[in-house]
CSV table of C-alpha atoms in Angstrom, one decimal:
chain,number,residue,atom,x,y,z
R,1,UNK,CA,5.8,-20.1,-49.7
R,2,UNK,CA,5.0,-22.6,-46.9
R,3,UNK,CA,7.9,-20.7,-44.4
R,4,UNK,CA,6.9,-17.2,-45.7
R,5,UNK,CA,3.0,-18.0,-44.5
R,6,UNK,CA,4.4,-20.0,-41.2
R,7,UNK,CA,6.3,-16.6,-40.7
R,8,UNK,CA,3.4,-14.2,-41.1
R,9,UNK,CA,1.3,-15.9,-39.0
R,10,UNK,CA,3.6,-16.1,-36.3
R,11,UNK,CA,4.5,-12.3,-36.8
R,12,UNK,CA,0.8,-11.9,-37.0
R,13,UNK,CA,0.1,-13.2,-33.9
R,14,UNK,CA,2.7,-12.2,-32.3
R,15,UNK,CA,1.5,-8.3,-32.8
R,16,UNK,CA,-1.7,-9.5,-31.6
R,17,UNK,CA,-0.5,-10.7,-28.6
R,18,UNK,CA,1.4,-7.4,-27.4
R,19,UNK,CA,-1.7,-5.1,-29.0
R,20,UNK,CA,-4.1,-7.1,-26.3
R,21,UNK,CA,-1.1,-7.2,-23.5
R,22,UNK,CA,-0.2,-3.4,-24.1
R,23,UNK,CA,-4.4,-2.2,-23.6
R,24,UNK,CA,-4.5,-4.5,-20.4
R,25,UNK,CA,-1.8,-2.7,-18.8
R,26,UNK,CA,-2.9,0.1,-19.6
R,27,UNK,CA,-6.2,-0.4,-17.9
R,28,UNK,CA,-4.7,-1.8,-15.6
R,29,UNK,CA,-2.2,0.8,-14.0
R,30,UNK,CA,-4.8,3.4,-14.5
R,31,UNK,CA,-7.3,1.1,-12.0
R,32,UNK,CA,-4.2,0.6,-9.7
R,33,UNK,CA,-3.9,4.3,-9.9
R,34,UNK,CA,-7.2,5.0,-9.0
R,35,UNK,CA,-7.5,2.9,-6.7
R,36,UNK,CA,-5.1,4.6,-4.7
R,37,UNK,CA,-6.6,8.0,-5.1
R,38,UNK,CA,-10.1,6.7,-4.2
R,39,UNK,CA,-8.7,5.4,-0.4
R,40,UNK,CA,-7.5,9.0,0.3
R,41,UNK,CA,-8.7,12.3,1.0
R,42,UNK,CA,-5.3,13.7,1.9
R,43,UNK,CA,-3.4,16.4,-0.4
R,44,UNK,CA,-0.1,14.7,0.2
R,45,UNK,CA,1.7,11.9,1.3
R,46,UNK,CA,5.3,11.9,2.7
R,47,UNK,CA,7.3,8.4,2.1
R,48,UNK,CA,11.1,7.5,2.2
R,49,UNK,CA,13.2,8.6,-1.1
R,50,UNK,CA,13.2,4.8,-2.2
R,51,UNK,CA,9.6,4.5,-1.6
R,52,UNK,CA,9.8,1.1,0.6
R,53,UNK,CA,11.8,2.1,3.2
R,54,UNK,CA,10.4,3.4,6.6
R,55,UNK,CA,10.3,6.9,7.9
R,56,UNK,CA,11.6,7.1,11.4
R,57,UNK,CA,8.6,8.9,13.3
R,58,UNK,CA,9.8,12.2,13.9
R,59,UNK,CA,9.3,13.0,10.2
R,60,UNK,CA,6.1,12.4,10.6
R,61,UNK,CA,5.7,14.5,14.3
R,62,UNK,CA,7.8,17.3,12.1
R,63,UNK,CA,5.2,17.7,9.5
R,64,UNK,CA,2.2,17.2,11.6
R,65,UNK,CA,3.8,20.7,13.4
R,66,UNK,CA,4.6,22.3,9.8
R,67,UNK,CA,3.1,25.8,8.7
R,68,UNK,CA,-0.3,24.9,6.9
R,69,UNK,CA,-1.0,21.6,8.1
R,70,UNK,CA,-4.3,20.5,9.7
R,71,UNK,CA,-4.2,16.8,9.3
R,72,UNK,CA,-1.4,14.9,9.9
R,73,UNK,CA,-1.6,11.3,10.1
R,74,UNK,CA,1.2,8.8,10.2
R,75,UNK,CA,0.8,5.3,9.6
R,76,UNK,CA,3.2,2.8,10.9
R,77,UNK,CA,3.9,-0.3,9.1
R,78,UNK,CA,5.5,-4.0,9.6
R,79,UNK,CA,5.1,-8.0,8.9
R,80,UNK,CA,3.9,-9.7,11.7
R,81,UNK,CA,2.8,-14.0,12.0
R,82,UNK,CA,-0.7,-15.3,12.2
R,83,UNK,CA,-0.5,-19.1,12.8
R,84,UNK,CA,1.8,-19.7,9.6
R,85,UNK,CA,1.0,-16.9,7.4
R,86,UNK,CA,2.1,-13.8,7.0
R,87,UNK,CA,0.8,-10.6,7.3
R,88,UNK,CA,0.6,-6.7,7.5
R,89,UNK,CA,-0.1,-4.8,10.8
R,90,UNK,CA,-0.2,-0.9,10.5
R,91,UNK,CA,-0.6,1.3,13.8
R,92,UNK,CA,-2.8,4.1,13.1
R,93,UNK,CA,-4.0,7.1,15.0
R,94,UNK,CA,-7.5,6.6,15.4
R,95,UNK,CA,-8.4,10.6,16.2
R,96,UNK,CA,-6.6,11.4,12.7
R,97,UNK,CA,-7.0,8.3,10.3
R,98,UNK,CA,-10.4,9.1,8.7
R,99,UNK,CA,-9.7,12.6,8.2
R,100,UNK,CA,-7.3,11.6,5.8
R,101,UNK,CA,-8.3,7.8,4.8
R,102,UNK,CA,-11.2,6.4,3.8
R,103,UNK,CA,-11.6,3.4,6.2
R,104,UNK,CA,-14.9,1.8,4.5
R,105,UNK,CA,-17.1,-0.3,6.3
R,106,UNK,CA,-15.6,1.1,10.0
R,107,UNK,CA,-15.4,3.4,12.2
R,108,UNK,CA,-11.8,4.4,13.6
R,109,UNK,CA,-12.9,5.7,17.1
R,110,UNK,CA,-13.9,2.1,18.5
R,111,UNK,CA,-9.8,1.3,17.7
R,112,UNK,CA,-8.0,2.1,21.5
R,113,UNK,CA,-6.0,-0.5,24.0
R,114,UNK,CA,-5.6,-4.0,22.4
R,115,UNK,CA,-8.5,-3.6,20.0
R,116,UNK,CA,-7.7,-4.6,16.2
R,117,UNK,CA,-9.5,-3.5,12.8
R,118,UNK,CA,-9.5,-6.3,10.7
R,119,UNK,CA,-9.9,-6.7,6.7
R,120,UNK,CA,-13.1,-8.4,6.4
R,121,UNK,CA,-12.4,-10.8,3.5
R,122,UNK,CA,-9.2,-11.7,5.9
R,123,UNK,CA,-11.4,-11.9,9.0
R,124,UNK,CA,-14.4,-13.9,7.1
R,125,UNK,CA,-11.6,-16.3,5.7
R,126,UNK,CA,-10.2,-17.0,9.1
R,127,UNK,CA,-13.6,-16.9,11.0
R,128,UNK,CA,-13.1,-13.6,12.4
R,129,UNK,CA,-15.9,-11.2,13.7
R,130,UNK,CA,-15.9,-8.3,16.2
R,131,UNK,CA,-15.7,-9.3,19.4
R,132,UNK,CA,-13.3,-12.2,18.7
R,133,UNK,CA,-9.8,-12.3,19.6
R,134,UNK,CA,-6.5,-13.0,18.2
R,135,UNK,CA,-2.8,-13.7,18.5
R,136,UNK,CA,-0.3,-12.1,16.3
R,137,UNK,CA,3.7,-12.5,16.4
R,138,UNK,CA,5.8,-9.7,16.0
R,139,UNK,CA,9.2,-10.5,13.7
R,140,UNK,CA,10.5,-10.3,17.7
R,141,UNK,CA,8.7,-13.4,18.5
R,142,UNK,CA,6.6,-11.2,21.1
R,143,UNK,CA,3.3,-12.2,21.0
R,144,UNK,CA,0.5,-9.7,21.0
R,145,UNK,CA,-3.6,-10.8,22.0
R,146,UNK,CA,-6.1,-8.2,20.6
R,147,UNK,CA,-9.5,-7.9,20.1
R,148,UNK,CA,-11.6,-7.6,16.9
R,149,UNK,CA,-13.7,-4.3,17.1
R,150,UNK,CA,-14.5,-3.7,13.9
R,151,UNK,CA,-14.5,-5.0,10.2
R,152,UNK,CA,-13.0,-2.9,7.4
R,153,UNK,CA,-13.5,-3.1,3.4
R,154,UNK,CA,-10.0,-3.1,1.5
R,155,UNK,CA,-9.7,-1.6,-1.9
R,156,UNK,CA,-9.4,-4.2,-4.7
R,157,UNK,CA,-6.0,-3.6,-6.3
R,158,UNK,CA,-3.7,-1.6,-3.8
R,159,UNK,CA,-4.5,-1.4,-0.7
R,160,UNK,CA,-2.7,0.5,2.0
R,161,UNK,CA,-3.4,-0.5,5.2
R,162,UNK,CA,-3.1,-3.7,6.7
R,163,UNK,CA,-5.1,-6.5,7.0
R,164,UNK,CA,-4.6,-5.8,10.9
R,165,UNK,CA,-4.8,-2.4,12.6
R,166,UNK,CA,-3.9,-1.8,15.5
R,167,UNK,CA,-3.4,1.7,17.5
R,168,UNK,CA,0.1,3.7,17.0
R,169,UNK,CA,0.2,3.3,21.0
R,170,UNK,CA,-0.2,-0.5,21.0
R,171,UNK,CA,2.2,-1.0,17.6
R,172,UNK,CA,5.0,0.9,19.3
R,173,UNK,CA,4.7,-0.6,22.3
R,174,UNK,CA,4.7,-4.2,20.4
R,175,UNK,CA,7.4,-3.6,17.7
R,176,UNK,CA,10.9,-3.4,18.0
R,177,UNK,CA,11.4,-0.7,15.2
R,178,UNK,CA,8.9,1.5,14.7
R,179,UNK,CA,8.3,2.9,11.3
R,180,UNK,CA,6.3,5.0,9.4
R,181,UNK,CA,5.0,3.7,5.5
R,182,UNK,CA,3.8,6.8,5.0
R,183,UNK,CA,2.2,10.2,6.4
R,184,UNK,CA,-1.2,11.1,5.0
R,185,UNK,CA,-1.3,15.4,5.4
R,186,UNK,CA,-3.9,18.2,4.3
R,187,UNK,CA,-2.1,21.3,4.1
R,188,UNK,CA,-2.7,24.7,2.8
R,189,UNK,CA,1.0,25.4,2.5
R,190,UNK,CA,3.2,23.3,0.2
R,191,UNK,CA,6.1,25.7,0.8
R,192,UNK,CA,6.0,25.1,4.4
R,193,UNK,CA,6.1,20.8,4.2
R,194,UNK,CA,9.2,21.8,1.9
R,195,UNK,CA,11.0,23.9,4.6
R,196,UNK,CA,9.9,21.0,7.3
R,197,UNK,CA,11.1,18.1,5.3
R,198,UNK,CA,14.3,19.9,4.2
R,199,UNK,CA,16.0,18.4,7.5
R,200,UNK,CA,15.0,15.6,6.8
R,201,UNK,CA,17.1,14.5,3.4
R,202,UNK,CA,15.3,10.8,3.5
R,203,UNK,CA,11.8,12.1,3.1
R,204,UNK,CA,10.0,13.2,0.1
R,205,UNK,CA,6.7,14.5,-0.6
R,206,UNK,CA,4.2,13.9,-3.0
R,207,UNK,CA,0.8,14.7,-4.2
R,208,UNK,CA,-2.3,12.3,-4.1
R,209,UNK,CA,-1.9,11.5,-7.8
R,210,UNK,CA,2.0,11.0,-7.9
R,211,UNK,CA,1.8,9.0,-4.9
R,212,UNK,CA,-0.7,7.0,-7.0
R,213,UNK,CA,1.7,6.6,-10.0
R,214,UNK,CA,4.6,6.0,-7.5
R,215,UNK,CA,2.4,2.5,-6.2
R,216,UNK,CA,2.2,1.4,-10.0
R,217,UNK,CA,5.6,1.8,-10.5
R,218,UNK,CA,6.5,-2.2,-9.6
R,219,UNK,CA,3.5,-3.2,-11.6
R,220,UNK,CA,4.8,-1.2,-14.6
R,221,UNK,CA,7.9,-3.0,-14.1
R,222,UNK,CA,6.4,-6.5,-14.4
R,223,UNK,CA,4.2,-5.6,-17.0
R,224,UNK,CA,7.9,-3.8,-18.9
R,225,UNK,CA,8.9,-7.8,-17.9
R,226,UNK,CA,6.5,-9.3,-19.7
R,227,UNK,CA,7.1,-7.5,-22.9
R,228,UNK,CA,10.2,-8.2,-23.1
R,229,UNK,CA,9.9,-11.8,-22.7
R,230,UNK,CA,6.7,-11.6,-25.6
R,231,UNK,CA,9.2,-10.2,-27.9
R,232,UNK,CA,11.7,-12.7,-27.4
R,233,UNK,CA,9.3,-15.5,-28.3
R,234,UNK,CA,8.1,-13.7,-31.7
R,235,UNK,CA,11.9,-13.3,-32.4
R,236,UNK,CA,11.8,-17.1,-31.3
R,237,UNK,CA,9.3,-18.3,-33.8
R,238,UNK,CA,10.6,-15.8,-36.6
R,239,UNK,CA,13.8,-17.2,-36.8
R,240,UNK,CA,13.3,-20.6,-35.1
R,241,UNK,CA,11.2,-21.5,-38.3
């Protein structure tokens, strides 16, 4: 009797367990998902097949010339060193960017020369404001001064800039490799992005909302991860007993 309790309440808690983990993933891809819908006002977005790879940026000129389109905006994407961290520079084009992003808290016209847009929990955490400068390193080891001219909010979960921005003009100029993470388009003609990105095999394109459940993807993943390895320890105390 003792084991067959022992047992139940390990089986018991062990349902409990992937009940509460299985409604917190589920809230939780849906705000990742949202999250990522809320920062655009684009129809589509064109990334690489794999999803993490860049698109060389003729895809991006391609579809910015494609039947229908009246935004196209490309946003170019790489690691770069501040002191000893890490971090994420995009190159944007500031006469497109907020026609098809919602850059909160800035405005994308004071981004032009060796002006920056900075994350403002970044910049706060690193005594940042506008007006003061910086140093970043490209993965080249060239080293690139800007200036701080604005401040922008991040999204909470997933966001898709960088924590630096930096014109398109000023990355490619800077970077070795350009890339694109992704073009942002509002189009009136699917049909006509289809013909355009036929020649290019690489590309793929995808609405707002599958574009959102493409970025939970990983975090599905983990989450997948996890219940496996919940399982495993009810099987564990099941038969461990």
């Amino acid at each position: 009797p003792g084991r067959t309790a022992s047992t139940a309440a390990a089986l018991m808690i062990g349902l409990a367990l992937v009940t509460c983990l299985s409604a917190f993933a589920s809230g939780l891809l849906d705000s990742q998902s949202r999250d990522v819908e809320r920062q655009l006002s684009a129809d589509y977005v064109a990334v690489s097949q794999n999803g993490w790879a860049p698109l060389p940026p003729p895809v991006g000129n391609a579809i910015a010339h494609a039947d229908g389109v009246s935004v196209a905006s490309s946003v170019r994407s790489e690691r770069a060193r501040y002191g000893r961290a890490n971090i994420d520079v995009s190159g944007v084009d500031p006469s497109t960017i907020a026609s098809v992003y919602r850059l909160r808290g800035a405005d994308a016209s004071t981004l032009h020369g060796a002006g920056a847009i900075v994350r403002r929990p970044w910049a706060e955490d690193h005594h940042l404001t506008v007006g003061s400068h910086l140093a970043i390193v490209t993965p080249a080891g060239k080293r690139l001064q800007l200036t701080v001219t604005a401040l922008y909010d991040p999204a909470k979960l997933d966001n898709l800039l960088g924590h630096v921005l930096v014109t398109k003009r000023t990355f490619d100029a800077s970077f070795e490799t350009p890339g694109d993470a992704y073009t942002f388009v509002r189009s009136s003609d699917r049909s006509g992005l289809a013909r355009t990105l036929a020649a290019y095999p690489d590309a793929r394109l995808l609405t707002v909302p599958k574009f959102a459940e493409s970025r939970a993807a990983d975090l599905e993943s983990i989450l997948n991860m996890l219940y496996v390895l919940l399982g495993l320890s009810v099987l564990v105390s099941l038969f461990g007993m």
